[in-house]
Short mmCIF file of N, CA, C and O and ligand atoms in Angstrom, two decimals:
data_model
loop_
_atom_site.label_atom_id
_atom_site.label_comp_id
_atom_site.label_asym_id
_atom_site.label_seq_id
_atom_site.Cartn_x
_atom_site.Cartn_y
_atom_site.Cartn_z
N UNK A 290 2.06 -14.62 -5.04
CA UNK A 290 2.98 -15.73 -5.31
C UNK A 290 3.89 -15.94 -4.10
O UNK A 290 4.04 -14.96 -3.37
N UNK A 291 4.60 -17.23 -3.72
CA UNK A 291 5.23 -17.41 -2.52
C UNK A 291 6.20 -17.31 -2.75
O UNK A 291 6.62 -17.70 -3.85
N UNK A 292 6.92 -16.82 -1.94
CA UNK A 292 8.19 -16.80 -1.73
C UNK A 292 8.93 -15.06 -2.52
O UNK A 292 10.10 -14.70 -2.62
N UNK A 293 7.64 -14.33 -2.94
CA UNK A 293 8.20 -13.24 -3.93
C UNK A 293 7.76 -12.22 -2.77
O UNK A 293 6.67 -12.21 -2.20
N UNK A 294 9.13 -11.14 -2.49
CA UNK A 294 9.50 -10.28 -2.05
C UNK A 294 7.89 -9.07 -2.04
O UNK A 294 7.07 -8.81 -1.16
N UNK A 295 8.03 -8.67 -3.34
CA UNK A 295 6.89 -7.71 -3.37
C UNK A 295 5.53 -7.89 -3.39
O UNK A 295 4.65 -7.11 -3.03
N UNK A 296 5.45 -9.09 -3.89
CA UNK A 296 4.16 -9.95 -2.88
C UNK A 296 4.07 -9.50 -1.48
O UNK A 296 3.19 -8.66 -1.29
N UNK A 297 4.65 -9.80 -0.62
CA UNK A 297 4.96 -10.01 0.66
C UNK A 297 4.76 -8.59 0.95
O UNK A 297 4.20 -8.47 2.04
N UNK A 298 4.97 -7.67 0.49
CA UNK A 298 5.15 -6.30 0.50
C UNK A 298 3.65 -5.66 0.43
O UNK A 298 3.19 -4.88 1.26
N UNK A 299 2.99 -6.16 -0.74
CA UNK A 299 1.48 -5.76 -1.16
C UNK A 299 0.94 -6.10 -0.02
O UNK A 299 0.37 -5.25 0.67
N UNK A 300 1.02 -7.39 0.37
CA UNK A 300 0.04 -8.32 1.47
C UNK A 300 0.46 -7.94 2.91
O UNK A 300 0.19 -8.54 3.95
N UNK A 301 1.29 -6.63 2.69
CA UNK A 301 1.49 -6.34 4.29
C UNK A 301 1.98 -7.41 5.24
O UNK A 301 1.46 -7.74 6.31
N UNK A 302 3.29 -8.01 4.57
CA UNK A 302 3.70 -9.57 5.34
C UNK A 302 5.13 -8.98 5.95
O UNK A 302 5.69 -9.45 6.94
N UNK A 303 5.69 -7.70 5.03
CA UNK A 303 6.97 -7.56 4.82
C UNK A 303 6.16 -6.16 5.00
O UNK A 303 5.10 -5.79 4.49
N UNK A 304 7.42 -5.30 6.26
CA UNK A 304 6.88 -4.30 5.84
C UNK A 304 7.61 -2.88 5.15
O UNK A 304 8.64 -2.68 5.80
N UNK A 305 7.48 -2.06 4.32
CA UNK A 305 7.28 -0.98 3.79
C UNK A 305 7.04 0.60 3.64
O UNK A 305 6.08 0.91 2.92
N UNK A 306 7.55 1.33 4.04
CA UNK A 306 7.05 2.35 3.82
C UNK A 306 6.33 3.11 2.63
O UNK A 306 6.84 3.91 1.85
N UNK A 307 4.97 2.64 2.68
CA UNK A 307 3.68 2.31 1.77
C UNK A 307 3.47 3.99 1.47
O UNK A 307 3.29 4.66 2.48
N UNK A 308 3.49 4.64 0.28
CA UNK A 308 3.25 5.85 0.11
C UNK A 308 1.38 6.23 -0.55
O UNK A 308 0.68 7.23 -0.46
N UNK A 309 1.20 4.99 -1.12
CA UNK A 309 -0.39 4.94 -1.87
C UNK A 309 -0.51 3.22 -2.21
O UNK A 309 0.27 2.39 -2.70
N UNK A 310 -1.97 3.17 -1.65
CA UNK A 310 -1.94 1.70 -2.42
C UNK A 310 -3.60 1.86 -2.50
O UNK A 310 -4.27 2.45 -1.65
N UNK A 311 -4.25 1.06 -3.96
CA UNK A 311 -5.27 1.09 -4.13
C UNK A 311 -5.26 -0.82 -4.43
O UNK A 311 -4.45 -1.68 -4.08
N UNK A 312 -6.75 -0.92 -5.33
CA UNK A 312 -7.18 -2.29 -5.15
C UNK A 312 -5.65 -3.33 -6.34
O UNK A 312 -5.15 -4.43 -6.10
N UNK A 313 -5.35 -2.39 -7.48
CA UNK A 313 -4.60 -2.99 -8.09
C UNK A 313 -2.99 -2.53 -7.95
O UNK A 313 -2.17 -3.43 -8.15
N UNK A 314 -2.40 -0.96 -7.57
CA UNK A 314 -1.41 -0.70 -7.43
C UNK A 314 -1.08 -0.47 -6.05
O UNK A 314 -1.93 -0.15 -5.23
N UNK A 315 0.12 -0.63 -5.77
CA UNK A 315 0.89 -0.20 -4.44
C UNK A 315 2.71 0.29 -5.04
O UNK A 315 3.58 -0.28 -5.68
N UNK A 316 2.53 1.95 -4.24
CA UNK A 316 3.85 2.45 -4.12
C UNK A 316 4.11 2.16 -3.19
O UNK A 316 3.35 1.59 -2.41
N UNK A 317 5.88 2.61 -2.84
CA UNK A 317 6.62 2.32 -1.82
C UNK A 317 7.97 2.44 -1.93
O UNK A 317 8.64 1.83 -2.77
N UNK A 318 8.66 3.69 -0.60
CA UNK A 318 9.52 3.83 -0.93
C UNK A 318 10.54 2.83 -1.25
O UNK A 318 10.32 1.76 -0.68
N UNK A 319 11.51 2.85 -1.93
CA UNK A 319 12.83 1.68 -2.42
C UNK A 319 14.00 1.96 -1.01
O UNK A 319 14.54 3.02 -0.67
N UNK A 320 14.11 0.69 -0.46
CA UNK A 320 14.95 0.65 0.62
C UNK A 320 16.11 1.35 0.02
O UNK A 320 16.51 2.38 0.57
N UNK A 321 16.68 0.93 -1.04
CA UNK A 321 18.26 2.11 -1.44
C UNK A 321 18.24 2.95 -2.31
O UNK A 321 18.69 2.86 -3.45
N UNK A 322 17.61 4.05 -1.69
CA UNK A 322 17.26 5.14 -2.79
C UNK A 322 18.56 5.70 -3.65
O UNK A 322 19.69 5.96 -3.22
N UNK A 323 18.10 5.78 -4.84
CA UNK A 323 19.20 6.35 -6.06
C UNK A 323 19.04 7.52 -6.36
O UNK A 323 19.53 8.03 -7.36
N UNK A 324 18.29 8.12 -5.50
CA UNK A 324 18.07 9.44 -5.73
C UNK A 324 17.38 10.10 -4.66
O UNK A 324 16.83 9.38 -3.83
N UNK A 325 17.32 11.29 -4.55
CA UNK A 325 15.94 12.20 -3.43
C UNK A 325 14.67 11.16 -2.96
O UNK A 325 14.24 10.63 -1.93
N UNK A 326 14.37 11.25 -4.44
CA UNK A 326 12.50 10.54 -4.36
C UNK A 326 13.03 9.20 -4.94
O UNK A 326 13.45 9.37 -6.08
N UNK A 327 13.15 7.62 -4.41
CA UNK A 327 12.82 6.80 -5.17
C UNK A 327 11.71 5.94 -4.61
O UNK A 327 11.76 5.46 -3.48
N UNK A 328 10.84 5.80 -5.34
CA UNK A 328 9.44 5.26 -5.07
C UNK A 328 9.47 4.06 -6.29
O UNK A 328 9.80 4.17 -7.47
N UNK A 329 9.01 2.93 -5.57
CA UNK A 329 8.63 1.94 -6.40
C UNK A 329 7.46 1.56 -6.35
O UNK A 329 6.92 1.33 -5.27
N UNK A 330 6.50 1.37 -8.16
CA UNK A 330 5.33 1.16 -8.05
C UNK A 330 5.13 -0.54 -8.49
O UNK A 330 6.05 -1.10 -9.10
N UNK A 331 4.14 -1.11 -8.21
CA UNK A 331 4.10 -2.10 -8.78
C UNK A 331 2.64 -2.53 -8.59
O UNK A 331 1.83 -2.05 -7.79
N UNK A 332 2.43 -3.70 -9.62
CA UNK A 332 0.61 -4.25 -9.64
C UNK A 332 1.07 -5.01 -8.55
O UNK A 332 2.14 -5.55 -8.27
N UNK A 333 -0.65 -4.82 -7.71
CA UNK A 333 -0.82 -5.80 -6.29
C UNK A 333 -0.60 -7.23 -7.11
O UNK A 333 0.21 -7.87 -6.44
N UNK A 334 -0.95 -7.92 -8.15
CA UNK A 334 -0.88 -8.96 -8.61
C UNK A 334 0.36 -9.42 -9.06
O UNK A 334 1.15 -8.61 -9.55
N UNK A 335 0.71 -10.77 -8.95
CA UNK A 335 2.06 -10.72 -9.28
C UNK A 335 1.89 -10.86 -10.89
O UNK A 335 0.95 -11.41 -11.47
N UNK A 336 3.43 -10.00 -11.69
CA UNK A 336 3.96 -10.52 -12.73
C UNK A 336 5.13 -10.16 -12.57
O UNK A 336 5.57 -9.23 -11.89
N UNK A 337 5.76 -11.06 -13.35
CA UNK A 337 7.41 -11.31 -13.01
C UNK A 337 7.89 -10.17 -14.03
O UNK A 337 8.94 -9.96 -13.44
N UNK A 338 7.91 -9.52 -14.81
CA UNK A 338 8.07 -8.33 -15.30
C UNK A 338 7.58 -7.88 -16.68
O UNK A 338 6.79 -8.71 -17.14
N UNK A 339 7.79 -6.84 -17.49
CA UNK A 339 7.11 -6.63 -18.25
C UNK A 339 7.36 -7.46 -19.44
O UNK A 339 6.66 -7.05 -20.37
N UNK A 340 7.97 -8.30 -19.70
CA UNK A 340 7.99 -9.57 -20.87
C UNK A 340 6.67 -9.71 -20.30
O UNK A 340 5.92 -8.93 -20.90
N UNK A 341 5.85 -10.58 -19.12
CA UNK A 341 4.89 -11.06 -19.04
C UNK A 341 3.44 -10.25 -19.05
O UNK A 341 2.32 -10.72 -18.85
N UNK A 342 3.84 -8.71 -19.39
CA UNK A 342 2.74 -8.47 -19.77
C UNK A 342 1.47 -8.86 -21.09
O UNK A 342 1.67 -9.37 -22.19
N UNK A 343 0.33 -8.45 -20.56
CA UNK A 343 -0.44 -8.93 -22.00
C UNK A 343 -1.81 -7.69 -21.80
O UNK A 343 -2.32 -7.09 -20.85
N UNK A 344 -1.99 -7.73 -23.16
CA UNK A 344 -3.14 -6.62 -23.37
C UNK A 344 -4.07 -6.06 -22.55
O UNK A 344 -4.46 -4.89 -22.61
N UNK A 345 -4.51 -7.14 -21.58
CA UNK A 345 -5.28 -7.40 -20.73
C UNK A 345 -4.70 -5.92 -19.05
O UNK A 345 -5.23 -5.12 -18.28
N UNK A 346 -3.63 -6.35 -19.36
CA UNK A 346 -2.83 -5.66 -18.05
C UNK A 346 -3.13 -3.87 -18.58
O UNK A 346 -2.68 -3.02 -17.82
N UNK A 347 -3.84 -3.41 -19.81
CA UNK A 347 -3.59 -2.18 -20.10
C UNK A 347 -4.23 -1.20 -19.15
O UNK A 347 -3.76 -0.09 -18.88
N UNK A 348 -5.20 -1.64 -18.73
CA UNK A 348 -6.07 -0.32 -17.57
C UNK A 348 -5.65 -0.36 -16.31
O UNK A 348 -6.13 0.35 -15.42
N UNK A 349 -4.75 -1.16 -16.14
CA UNK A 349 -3.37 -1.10 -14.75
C UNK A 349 -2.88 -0.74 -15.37
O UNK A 349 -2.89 0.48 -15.20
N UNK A 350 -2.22 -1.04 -16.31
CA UNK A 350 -0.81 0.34 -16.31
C UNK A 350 -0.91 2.01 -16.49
O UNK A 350 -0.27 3.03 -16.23
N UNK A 351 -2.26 1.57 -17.16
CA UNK A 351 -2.76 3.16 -17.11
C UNK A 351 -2.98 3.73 -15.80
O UNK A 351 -2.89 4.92 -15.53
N UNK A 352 -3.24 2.88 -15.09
CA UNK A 352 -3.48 3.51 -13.60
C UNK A 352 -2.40 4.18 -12.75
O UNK A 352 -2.30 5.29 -12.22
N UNK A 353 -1.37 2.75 -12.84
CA UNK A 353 0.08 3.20 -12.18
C UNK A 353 1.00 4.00 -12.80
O UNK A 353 1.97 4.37 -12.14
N UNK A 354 0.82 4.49 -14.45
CA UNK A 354 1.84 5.47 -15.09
C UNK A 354 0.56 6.81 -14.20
O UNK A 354 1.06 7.70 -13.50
N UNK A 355 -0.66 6.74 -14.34
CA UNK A 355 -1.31 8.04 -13.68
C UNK A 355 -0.78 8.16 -12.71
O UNK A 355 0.16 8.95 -12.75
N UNK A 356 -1.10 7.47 -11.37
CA UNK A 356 -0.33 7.24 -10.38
C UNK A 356 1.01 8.09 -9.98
O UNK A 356 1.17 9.14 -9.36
N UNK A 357 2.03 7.01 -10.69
CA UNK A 357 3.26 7.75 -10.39
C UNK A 357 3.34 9.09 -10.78
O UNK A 357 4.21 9.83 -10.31
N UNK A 358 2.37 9.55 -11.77
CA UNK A 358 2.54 11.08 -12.37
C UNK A 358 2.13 11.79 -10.94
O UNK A 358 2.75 12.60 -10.26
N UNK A 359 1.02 11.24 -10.78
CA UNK A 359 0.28 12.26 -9.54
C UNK A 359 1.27 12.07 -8.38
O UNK A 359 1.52 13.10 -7.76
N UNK A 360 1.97 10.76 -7.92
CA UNK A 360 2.88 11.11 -6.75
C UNK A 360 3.71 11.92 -7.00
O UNK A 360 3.82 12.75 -6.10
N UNK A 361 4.56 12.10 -8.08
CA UNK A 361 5.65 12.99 -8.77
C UNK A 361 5.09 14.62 -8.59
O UNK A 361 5.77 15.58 -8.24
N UNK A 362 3.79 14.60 -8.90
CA UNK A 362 3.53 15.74 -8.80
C UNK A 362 3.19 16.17 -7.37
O UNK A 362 2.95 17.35 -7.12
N UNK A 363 3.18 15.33 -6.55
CA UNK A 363 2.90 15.60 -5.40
C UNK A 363 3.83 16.19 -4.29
O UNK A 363 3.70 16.96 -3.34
N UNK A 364 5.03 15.32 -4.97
CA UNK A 364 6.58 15.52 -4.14
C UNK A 364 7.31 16.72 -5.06
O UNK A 364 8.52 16.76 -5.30
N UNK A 365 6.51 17.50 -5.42
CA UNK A 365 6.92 18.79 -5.97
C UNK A 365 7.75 18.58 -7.38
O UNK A 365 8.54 19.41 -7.82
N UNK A 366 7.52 17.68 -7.83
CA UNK A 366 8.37 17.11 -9.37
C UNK A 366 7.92 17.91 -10.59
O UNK A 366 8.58 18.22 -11.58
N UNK A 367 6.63 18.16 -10.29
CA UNK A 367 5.82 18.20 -11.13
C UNK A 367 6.18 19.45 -12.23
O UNK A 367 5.42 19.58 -13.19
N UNK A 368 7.33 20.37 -12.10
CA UNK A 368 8.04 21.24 -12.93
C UNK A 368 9.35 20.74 -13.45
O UNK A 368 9.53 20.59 -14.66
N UNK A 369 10.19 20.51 -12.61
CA UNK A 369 11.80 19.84 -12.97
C UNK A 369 11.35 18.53 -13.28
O UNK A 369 12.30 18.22 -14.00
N UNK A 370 10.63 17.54 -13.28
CA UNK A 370 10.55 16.17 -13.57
C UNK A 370 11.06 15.35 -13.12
O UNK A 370 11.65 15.60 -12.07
N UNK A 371 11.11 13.80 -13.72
CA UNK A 371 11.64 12.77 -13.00
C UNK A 371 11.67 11.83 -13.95
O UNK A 371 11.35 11.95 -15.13
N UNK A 372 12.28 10.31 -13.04
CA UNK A 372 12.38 9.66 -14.52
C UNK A 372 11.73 8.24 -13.81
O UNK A 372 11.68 7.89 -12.63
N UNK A 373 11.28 7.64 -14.97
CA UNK A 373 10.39 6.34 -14.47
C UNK A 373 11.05 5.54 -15.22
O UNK A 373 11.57 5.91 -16.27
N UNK A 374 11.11 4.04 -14.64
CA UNK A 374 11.68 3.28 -15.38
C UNK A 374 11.60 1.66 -14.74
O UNK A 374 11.26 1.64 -13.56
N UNK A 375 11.81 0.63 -15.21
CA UNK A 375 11.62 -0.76 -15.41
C UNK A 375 12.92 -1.71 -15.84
O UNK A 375 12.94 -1.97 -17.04
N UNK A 376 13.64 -2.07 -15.32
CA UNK A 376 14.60 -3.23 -15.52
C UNK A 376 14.42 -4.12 -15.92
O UNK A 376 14.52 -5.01 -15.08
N UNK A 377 14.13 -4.53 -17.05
CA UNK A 377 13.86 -6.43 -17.63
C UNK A 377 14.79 -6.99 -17.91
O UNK A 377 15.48 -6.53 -18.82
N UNK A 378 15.26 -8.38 -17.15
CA UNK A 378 16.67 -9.00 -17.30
C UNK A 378 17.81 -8.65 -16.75
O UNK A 378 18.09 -7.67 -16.06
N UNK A 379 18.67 -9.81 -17.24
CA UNK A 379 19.86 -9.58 -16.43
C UNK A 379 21.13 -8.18 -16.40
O UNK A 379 21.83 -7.62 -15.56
N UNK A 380 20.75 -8.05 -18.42
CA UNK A 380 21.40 -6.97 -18.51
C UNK A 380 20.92 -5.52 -18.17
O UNK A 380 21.69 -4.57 -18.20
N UNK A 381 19.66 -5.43 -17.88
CA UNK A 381 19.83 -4.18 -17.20
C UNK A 381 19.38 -4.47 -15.84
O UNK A 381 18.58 -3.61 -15.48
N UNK A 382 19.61 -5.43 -14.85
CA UNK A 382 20.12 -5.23 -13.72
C UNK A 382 18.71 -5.75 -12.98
O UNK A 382 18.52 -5.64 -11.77
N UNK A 383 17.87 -6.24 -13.79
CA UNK A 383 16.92 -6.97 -13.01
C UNK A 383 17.00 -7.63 -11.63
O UNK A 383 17.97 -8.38 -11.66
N UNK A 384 16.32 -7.67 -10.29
CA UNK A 384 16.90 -8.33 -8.77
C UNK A 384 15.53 -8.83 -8.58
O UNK A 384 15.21 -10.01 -8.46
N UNK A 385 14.83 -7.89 -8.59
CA UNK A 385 13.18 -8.74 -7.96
C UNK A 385 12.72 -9.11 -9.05
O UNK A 385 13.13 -8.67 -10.12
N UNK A 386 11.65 -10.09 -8.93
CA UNK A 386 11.12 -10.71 -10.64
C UNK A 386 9.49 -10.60 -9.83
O UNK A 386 8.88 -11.62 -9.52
N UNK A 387 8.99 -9.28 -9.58
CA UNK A 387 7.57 -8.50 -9.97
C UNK A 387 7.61 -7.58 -10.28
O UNK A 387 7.96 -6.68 -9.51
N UNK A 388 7.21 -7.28 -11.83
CA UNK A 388 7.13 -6.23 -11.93
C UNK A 388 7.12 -4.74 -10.98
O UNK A 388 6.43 -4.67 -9.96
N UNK A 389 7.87 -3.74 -11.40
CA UNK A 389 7.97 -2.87 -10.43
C UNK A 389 8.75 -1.65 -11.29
O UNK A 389 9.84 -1.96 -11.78
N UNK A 390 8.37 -0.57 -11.48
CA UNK A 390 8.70 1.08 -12.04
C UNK A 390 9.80 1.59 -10.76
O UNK A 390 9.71 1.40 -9.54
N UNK A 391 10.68 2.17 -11.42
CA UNK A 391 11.29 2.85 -10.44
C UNK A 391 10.99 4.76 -10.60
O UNK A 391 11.24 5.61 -11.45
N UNK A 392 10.54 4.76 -9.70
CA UNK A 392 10.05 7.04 -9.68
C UNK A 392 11.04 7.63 -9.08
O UNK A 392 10.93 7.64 -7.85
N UNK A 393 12.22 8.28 -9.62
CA UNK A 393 12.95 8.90 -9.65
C UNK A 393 13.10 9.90 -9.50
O UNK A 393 12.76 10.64 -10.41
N UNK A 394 13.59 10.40 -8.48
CA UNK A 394 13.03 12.11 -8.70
C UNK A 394 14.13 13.24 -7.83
O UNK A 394 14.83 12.70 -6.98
N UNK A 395 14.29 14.65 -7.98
CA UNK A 395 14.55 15.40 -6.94
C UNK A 395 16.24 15.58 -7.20
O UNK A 395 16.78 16.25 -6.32
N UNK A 396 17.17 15.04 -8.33
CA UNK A 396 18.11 15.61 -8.95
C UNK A 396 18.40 15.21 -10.46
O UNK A 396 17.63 14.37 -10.94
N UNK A 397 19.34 15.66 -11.21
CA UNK A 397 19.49 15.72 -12.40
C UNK A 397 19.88 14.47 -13.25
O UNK A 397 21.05 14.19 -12.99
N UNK A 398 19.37 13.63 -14.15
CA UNK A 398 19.67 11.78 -14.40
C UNK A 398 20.78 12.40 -15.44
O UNK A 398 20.98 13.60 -15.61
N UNK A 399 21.48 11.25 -16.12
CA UNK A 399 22.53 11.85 -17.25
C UNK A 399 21.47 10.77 -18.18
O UNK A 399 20.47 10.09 -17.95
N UNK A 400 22.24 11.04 -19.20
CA UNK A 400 21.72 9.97 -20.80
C UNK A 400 22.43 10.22 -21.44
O UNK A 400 22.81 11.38 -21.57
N UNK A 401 23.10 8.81 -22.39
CA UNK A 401 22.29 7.72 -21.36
C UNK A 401 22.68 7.83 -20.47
O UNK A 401 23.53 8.61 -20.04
N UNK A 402 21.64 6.43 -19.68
CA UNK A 402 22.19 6.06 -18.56
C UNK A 402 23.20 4.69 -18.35
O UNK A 402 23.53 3.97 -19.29
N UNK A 403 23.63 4.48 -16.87
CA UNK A 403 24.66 4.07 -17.45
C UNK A 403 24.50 2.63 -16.89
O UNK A 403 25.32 1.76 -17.19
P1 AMP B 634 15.50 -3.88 -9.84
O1 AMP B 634 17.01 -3.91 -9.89
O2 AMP B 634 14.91 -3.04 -10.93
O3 AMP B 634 14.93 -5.28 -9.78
O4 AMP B 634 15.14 -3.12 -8.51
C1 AMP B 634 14.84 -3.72 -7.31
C2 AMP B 634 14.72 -2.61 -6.31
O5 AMP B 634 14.08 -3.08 -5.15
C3 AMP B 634 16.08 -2.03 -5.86
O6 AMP B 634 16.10 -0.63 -6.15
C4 AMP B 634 16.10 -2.31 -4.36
O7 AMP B 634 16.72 -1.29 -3.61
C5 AMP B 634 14.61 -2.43 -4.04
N1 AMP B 634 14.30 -3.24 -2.87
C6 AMP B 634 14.78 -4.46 -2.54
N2 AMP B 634 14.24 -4.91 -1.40
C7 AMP B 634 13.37 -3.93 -0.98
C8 AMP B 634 12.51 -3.79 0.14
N3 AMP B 634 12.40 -4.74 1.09
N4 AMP B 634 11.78 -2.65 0.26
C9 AMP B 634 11.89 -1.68 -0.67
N5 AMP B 634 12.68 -1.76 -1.76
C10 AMP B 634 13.42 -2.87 -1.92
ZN1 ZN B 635 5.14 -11.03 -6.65
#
């Protein structure tokens, strides 16, 4: 889609520090990390977030929740954990409108959050 940030990002227009990218997902670190590890995953395809998902999208998300497990486990998470998560809307703080997980990782989250 034009003019969308993480588009631009997938398509190697904008660039990224790209941690994994296959035919449907691409990670990448988050320019203002909120933590140790923040990695953002998102489908190479655009959707503006998870309102616009549909049934269809299920063997991508299965891919990118695998995914982020295996990067998590990669960056040594894989005992203390981490936290994954998705912003839809204004009230929780939505900025880019493509879908995109945030991988959290490498100190302690509170809950809630805030
Ligand atoms: P959200 O508030 O859930 O929409 O999160 C958007 C995230 O994208 C924020 O954590 C930003 O720091 C991150 N972000 C914005 N621009 C870039 C960029 N060019 N490269 C990497 N991360 C970005
Ligand atoms: Zn997009």
């Amino acid at each position: 889609m034009e003019n969308c940030l993480f588009c631009k990002i997938a398509e190697g227009q904008v660039p990224a520090k790209i941690i994994y990218q296959d035919e449907d997902v691409v990670a990448f670190e988050d320019i203002n990390p909120q933590a140790p590890h923040h990695i953002l995953l998102i489908p190479r395809r655009h959707i503006a977030s998870m309102s616009d998902l549909t049934l269809e999208d299920g063997p991508m998300l299965a891919l990118l929740f695998i995914t982020a497990d295996r990067l998590a486990k990669k960056l040594g998470l894989g005992e203390r954990g981490y936290r994954f998560v998705t912003n839809v809307g204004p009230d929780a703080g939505q900025a880019v409108f493509h879908l995109h997980f945030h991988l959290l990782g490498g100190r302690k989250f509170s809950w809630p959050p805030g």
